[in-house]
XYZ file of C-alpha atoms in Angstrom:
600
model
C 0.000 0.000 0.000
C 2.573 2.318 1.178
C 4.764 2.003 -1.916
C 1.693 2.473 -4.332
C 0.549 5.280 -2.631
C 4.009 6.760 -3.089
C 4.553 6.089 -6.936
C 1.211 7.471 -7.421
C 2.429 11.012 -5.823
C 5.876 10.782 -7.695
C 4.188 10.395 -10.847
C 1.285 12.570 -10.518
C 3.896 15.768 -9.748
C 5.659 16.751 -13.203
C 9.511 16.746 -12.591
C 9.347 19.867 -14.673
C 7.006 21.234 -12.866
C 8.198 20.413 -9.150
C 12.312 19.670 -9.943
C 11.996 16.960 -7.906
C 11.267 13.126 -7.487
C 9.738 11.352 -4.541
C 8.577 13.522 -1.987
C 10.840 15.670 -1.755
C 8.699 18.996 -1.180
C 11.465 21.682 -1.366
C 10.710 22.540 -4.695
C 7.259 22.481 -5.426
C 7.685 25.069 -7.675
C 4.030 25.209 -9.737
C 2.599 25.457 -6.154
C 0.745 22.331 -6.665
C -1.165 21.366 -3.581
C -1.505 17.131 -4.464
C -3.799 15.053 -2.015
C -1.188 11.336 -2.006
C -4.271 9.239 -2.705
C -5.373 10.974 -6.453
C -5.276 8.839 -8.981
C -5.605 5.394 -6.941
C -8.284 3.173 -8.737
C -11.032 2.354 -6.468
C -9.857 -1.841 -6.771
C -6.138 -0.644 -5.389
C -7.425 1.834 -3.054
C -9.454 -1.335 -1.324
C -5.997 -3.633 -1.754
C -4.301 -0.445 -0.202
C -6.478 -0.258 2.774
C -7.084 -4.054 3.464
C -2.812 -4.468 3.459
C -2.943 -1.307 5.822
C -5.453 -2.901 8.115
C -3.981 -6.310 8.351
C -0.465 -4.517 9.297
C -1.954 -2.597 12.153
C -4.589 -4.906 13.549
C -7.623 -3.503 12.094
C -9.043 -6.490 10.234
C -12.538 -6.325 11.438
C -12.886 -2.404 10.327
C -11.789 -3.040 6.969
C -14.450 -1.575 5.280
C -14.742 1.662 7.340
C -10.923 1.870 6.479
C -12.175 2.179 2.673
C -15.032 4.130 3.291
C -13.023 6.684 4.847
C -10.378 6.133 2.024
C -12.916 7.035 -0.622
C -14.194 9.867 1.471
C -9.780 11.785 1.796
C -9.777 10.710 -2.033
C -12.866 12.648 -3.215
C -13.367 15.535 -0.147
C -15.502 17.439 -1.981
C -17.062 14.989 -4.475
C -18.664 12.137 -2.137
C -21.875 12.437 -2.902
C -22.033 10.153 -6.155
C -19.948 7.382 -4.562
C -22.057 4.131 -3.792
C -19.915 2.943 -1.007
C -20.435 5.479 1.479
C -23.496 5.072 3.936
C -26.320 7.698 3.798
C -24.946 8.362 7.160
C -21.290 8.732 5.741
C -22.547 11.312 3.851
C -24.653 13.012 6.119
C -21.904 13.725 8.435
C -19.371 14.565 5.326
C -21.963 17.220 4.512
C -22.364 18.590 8.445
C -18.415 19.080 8.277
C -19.290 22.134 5.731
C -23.149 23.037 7.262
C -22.205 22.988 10.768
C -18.476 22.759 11.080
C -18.273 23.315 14.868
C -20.517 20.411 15.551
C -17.804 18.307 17.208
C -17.472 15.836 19.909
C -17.445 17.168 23.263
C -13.899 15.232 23.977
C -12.273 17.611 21.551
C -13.412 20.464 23.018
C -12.901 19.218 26.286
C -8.916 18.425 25.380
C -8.789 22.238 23.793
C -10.184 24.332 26.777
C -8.536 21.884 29.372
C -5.325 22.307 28.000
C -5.109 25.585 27.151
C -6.148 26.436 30.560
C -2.925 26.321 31.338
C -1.850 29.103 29.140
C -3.580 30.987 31.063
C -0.764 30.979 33.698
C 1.749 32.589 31.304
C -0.669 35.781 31.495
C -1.813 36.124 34.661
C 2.063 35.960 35.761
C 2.688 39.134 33.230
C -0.269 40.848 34.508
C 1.008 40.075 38.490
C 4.933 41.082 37.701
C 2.942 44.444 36.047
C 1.004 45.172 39.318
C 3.989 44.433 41.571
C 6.459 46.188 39.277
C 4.730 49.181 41.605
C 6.296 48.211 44.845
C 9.107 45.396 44.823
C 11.768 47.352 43.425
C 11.432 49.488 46.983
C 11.006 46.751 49.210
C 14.303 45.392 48.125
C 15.793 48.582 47.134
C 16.546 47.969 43.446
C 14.027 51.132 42.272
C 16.801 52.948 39.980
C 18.233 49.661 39.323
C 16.451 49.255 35.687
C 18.249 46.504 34.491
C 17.741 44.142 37.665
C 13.949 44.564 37.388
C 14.143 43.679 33.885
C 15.801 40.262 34.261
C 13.752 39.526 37.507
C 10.403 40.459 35.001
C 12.320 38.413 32.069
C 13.490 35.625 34.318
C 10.515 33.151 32.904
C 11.531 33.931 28.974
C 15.071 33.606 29.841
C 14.997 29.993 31.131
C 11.811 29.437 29.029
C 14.859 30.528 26.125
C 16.605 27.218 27.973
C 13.980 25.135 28.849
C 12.227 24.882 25.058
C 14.711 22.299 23.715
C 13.731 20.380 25.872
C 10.541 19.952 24.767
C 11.342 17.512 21.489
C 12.776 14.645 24.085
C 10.141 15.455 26.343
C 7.240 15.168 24.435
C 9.345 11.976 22.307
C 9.376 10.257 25.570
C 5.992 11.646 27.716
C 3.640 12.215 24.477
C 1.551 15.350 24.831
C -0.338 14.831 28.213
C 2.765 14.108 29.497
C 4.744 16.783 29.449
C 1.552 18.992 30.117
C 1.512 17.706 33.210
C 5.159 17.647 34.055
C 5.388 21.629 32.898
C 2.387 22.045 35.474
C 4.218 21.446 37.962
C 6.658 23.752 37.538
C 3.792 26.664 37.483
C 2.411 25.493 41.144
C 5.513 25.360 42.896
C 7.913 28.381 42.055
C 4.734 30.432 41.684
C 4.217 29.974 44.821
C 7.336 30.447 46.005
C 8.001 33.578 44.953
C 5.215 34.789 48.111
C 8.082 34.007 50.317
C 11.106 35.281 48.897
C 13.282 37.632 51.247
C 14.891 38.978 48.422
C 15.692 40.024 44.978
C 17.927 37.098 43.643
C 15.204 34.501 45.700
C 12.445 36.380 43.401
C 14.548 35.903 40.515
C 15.453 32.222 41.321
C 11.777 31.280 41.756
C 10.767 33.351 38.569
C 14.012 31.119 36.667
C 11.941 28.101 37.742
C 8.849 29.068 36.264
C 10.888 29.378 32.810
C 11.934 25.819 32.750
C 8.213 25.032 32.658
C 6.871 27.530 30.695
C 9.192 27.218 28.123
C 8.603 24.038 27.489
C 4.500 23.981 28.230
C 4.083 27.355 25.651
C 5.213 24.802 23.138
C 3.149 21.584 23.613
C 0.019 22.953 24.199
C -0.705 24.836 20.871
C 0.649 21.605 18.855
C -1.687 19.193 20.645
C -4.534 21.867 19.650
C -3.108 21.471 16.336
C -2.809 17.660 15.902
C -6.329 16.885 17.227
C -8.193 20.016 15.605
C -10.067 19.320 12.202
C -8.570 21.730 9.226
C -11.352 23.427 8.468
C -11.401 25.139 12.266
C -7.714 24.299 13.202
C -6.974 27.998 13.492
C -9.868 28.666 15.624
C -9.378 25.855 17.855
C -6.099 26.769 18.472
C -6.607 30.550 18.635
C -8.419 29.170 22.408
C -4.640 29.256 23.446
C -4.521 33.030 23.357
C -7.628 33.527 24.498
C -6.736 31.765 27.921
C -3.787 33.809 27.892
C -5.606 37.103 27.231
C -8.139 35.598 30.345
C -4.944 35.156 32.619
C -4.178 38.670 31.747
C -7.280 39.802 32.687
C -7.323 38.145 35.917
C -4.095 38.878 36.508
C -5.485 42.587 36.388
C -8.638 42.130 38.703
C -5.902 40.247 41.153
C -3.792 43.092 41.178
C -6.450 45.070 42.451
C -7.924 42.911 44.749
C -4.156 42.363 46.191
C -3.788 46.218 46.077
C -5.347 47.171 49.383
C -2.865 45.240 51.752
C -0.010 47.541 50.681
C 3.837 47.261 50.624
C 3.185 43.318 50.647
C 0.936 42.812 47.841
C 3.032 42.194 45.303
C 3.520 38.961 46.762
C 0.153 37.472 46.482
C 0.017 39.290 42.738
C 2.471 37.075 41.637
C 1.857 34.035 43.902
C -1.660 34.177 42.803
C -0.987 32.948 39.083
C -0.951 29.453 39.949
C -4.576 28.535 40.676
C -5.099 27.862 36.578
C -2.538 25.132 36.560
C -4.134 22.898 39.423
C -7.190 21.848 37.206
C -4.651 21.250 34.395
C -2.541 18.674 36.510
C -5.771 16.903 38.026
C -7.956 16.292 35.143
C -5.505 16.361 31.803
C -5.308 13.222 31.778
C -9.309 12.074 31.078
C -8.019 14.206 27.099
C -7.570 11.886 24.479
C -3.771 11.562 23.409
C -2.238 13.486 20.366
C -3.664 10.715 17.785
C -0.676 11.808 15.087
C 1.863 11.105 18.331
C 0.432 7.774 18.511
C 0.964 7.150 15.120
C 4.587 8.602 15.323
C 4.679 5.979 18.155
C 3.653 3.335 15.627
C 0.708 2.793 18.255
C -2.206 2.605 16.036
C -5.214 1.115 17.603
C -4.600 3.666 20.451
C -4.231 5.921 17.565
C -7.541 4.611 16.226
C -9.557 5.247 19.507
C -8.518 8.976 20.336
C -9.198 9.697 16.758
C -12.776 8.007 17.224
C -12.660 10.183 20.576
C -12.529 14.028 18.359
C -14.194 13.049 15.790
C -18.370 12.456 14.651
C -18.134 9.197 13.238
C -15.889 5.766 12.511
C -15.827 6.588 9.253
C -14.177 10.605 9.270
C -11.944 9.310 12.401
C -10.590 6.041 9.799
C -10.455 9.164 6.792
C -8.482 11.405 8.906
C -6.154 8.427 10.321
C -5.423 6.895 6.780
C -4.978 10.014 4.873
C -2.162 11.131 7.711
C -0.693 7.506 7.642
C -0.099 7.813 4.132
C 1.401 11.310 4.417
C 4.013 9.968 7.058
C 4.960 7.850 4.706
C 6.175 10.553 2.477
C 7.220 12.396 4.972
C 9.580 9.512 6.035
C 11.654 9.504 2.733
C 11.865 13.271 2.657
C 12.714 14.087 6.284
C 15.231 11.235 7.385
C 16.590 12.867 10.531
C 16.600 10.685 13.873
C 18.557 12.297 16.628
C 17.695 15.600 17.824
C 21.136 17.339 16.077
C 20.057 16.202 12.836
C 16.286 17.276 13.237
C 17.591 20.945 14.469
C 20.587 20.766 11.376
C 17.560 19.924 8.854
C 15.334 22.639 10.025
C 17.753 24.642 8.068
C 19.232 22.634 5.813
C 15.991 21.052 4.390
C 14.248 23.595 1.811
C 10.878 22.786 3.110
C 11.542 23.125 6.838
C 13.879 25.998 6.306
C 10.858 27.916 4.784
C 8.243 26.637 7.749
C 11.442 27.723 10.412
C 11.970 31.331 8.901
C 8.001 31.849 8.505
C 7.409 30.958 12.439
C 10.374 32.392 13.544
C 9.551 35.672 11.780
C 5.875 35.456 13.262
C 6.964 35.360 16.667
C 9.430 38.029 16.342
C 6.888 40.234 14.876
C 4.504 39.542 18.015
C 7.774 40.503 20.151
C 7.775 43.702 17.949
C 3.969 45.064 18.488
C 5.179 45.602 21.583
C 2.503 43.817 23.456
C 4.409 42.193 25.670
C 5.880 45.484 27.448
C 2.150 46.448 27.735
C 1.622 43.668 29.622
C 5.078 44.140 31.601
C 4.959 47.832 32.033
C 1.302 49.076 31.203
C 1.101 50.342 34.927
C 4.703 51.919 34.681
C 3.370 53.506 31.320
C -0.105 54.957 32.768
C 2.333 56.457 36.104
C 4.119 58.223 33.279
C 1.214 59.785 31.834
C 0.056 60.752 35.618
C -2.135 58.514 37.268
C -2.062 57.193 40.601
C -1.309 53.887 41.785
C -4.744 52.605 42.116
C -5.614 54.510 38.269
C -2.854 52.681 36.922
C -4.314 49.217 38.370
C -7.989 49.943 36.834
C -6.296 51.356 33.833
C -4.331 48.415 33.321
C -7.117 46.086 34.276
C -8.839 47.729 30.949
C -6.144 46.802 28.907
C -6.735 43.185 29.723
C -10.313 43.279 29.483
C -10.044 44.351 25.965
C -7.434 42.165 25.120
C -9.668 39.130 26.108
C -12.771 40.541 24.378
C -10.750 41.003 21.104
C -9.223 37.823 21.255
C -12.667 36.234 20.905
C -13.207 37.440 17.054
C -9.833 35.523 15.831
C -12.113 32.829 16.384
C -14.023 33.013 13.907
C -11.885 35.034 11.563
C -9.072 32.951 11.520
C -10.310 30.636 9.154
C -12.638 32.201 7.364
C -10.081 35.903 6.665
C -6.923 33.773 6.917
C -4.055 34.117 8.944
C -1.600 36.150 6.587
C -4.796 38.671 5.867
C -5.338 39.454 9.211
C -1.765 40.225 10.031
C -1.687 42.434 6.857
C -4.718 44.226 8.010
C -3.747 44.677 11.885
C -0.011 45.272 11.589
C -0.208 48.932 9.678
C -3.148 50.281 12.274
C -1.265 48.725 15.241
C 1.863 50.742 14.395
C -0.144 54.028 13.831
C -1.925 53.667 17.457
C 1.285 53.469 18.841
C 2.744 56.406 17.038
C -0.733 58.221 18.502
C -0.286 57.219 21.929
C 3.609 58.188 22.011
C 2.773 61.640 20.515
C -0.350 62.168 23.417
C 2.358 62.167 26.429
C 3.959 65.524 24.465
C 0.655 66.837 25.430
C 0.919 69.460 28.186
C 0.457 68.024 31.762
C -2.144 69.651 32.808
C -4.230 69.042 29.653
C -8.202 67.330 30.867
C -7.319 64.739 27.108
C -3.902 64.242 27.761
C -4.889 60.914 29.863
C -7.786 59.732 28.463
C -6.123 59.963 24.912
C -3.537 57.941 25.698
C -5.473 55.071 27.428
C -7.892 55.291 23.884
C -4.985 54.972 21.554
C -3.767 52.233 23.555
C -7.023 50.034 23.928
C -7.159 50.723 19.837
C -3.711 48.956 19.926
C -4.637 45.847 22.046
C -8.377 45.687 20.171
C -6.476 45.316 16.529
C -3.995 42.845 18.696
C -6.434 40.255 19.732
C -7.456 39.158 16.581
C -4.505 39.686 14.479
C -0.842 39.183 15.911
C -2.342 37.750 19.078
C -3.148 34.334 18.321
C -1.080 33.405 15.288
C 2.324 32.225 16.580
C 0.467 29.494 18.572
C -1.597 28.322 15.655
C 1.357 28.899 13.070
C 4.373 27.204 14.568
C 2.094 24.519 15.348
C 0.997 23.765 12.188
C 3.802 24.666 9.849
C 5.829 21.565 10.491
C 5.598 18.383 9.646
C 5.184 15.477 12.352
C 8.613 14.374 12.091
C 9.641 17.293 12.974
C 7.158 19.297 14.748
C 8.169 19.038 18.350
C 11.857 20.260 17.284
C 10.320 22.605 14.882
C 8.444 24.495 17.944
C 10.523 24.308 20.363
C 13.357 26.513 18.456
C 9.979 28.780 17.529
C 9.835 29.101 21.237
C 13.843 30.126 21.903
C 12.945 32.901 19.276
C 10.209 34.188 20.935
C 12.250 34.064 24.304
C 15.351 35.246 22.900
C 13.503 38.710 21.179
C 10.313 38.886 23.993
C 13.942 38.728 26.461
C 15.592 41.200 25.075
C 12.734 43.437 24.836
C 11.629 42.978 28.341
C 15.355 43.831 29.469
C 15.549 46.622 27.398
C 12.532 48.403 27.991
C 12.678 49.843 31.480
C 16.224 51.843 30.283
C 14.465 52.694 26.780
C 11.666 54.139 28.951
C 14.136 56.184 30.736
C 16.084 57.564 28.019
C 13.767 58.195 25.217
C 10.979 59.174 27.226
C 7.268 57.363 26.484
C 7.147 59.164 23.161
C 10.664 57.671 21.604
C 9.500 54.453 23.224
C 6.076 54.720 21.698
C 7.522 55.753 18.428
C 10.739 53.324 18.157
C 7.730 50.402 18.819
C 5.544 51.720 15.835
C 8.660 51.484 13.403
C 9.155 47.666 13.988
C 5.515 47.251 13.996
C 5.531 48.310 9.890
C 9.033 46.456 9.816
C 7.148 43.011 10.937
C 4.716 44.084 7.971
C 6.700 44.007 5.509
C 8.251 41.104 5.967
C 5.605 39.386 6.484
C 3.789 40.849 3.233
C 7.287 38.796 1.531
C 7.485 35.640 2.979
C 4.578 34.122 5.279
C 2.041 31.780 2.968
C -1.314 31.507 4.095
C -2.431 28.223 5.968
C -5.492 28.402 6.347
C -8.389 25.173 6.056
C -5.589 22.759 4.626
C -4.801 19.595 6.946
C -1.368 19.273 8.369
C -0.242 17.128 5.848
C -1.155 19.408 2.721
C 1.084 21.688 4.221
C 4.230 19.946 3.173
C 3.008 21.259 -0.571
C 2.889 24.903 0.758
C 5.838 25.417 1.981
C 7.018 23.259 -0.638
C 6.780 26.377 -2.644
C 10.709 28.041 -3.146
C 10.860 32.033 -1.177
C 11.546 33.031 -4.224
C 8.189 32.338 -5.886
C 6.291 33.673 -3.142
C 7.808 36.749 -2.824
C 7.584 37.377 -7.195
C 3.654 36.216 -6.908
C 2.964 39.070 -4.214
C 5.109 41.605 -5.657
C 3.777 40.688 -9.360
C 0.913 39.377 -8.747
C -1.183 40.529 -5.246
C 0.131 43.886 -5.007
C -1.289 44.676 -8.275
C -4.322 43.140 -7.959
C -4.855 44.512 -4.499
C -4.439 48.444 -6.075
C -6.800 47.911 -8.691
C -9.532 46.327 -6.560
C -9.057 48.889 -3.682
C -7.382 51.867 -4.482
C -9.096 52.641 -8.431
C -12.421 49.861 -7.242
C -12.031 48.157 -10.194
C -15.099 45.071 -8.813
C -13.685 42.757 -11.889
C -10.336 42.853 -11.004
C -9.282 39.265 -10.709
C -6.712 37.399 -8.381
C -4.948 34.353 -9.843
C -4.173 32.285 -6.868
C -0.798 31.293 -6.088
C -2.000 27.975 -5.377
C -3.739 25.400 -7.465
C -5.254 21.704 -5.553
C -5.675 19.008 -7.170
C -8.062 16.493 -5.148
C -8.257 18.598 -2.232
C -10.498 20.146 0.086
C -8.730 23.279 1.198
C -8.949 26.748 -0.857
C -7.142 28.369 -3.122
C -5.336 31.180 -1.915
């Protein structure tokens, strides 16, 4: 089976059109997006699928095996084929009618697990709040480099930590290691209530990385590997949305802490570890990471948490075979073992150099919105603009509410807009808010708008962030590599993130001080249109295709990308909205053949 089901994708891709033979997808030039089981007669397709059931034990559901064979070789044309059940089809047609109709396991897994994201957060939103008094109580006020690696100490370790996440996961699977990181964000949370000093604060806080790090990693990708395509980026979007709750929280518990005074900073940041008890008690009734399983070679456990997150037998044996004969391919192309040669070929290997710089670049551009010194230093920024302690809290504690109330949209959006089309859209107005907000504090001081203009330009910022920027390194680094590799592939995602959100944390207090809120304000803007542009270049869109059809996008060389947007897109996009020419037409960059996903 396996060896039919590869000669029928080397044949059906043109060496002259994709410079290549087997599946090799670094050089899919004509952007051809090829579902593996096109072109299998119906007669092989059963031979394929009995041989494949006989191998891994599942004799007496050989005929669902086929069924759901026929339905990954003809997504969108299953209607005329005798084989299926009325009820095959039924639920085939509910996937498009009523696409969040899912089990209740799967949505159980999602919010469970990214509960604990919620941690990461609230922790921000408690260093913000006690960023107001512990630099006193232990004398390091004018010392604005110590509070910014005692703020920074979870990234920094997290920077650490997130290689370990490939052996980790390897050895623990994915409920595994979310348990083990929960650990980590009970204990040194806790800890840091009873610190006596700075370096014990910033020992705890080092603890908390080695979790996080690793944690910040797993949970999007088992989002990813249970979700369905066609809501993938909505499911996983929940992971931001538990971290904009935390943040919230973490606001309301900064002001319910406020009251006891010089000491409350400890309970605001002792107080972030109530979301990770749930996690560690009950994440183990989720269904395991089906594709780990398979990785595994486990298949009948495979075969039941597949049959856990998805409607039927049938779409549960459709989505298992279609990914087992992926891995396949994905076995000849990517032939690293040991975790050297997995990092080495997420460079060296066209297609996984492309996924790397595409996630890497995403994260860097959330690092550059400058969201995370919001969430760091939003009270420090509304003291500069002249509020009191207690105004900064309930200032603050409106940045958070808005973040989680945006956050909601990306939902819904994500899938439907497209990632890459919401970070074009949000990216521009982001930078301009910023620019507003910095140019408010040269407002006189004694100006009634000085204020209240600068807390509106910044809840502009952090609405256009929810939906946009907010979610998408989760959901993109999750999905952009394939199995063999996506454990390593996130985990140096992660040191990226922690390397830039690091250096920006560090940074920040000092660029405060010397440019004033307006350079600060202003030097954020400029790498806000930087991450634009960039991203306008060289981030393809993901949206609605299965993990596996992915290998075909980023398949496709830089090169092409970047001459269809500049040659292509651009042009299209000034003649449809600058001179509203209605018939201007797009010519998609690329072109399925036998798949469900859409153009784009």
């Amino acid at each position: 089976m396996g060896q039919h089901d590869s000669d029928t994708l080397k044949d059906g891709l043109k060496i002259d059109e994709v410079e290549h033979t087997g599946a090799d997808y670094s050089r899919n030039v004509n952007a051809k997006i090829r579902n593996p089981l096109l072109g299998i007669e119906k007669e092989q397709l059963k031979a394929n699928t009995a041989a494949f059931c006989a191998q891994y034990g599942f004799v007496d559901k050989e005929d669902v095996f086929f069924r759901g064979a026929l339905a990954a070789q003809n997504p969108t044309d299953y209607e005329d084929i005798p084989e299926l059940t009325a009820d095959d089809k039924h639920y085939l047609r509910r996937e498009v009618t009523h696409r969040w109709h899912l089990p209740k396991d799967l949505y159980y897994s999602i919010a469970l697990c990214s509960l604990g994201s919620a941690i990461q957060g609230w922790d921000n939103t408690g260093a913000n709040g006690a960023n107001l008094s512990f630099p006193q109580e232990f004398g390091i006020e004018h010392n604005t480099w110590l509070v910014g690696v005692i703020n920074s100490g979870p990234t920094l370790f997290g920077l650490l930590s997130a290689w370990a996440a490939d052996p980790i996961n390897n050895y623990l699977g994915r409920r595994g290691t979310i348990f083990l990181t929960g650990l980590f964000c009970v204990f040194p949370v806790l800890a840091q209530a009873f610190t006596q000093n700075w370096w014990g604060l910033m020992i705890c806080r080092l603890f908390m990385g080695l979790g996080m790090g690793v944690k910040i990693s797993t949970i999007p990708v088992f989002s990813a590997e249970v979700a369905p395509a066609s809501i993938r980026g909505g499911l996983v979007t929940s992971f931001q949305l538990w971290v904009a709750f935390g943040i919230f929280v973490g606001f309301c518990s900064n002001l319910v802490f406020y009251r006891i005074g010089r000491l409350a900073w400890r309970f605001q940041l002792a107080a972030a570890f109530a979301p990770a008890i749930p996690v560690l008690i009950f994440v183990w009734m989720c269904p395991e990471s089906p594709r780990w399983l398979m990785k595994k070679g486990r298949y009948q456990e495979a075969f039941k948490a597949f049959c856990r997150i998805r409607n039927t037998e049938m779409q549960a044996a459709r989505d298992m075979y279609y990914a087992h004969c992926q891995v396949l391919e994905e076995r000849d192309a990517f032939a690293g073992v040991s975790l050297g040669r997995r990092a080495w070929e997420l460079i060296a290997v066209p297609r996984l150099r492309r996924a790397t710089l595409a996630s890497g670049w995403i994260v860097i551009s959330q690092q550059f919105s400058g969201i995370n010194i919001m969430s760091f230093y939003s009270s420090t920024i509304f003291s500069e603009a002249g509020y009191s302690t207690k105004d900064c809290l309930l200032a603050s504690m409106g940045f958070g509410l808005i973040m989680f109330i945006f956050a909601f949209p990306a939902v819904y959006t994500m899938d439907t807009y497209g990632r890459r089309n919401l970070l074009l859209l949000t990216f521009p107005n982001m930078a301009w808010c910023l620019l507003a907000a910095g140019l408010c504090f040269l407002m006189p001081t004694g100006s009634s708008a000085r204020v209240p203009l600068i807390a509106t330009f910044i809840y502009l910022f952090t609405a256009l962030y929810g939906p946009g920027i907010g979610p998408m390194p989760s959901i993109y680094f999750s999905e952009a590599f394939p199995t063999s590799h996506r454990e390593i592939g996130a985990a140096l995602t992660i040191c990226v993130n922690n390397s830039v959100g690091s250096a920006l944390s560090l940074t920040f207090p000092s660029l405060l001080a010397k440019l004033g809120p307006t350079g600060a304000f202003g030097f954020y803007a400029g790498l806000n249109i930087v991450a634009f542009i960039v991203i306008f270049f060289i981030v393809p869109e993901t949206k609605q295709h299965t993990l596996e059809e992915l290998d075909y996008i980023f398949g496709v060389p830089t090169r092409r990308h970047v001459a269809y947007q500049v040659r292509v897109w651009l042009p299209w996009w000034i003649k449809r909205y600058l001179f509203f020419q209605k018939n201007a037409k797009l010519e998609p960059l690329y072109h399925l053949e036998g798949t469900s996903g859409p153009h784009a």
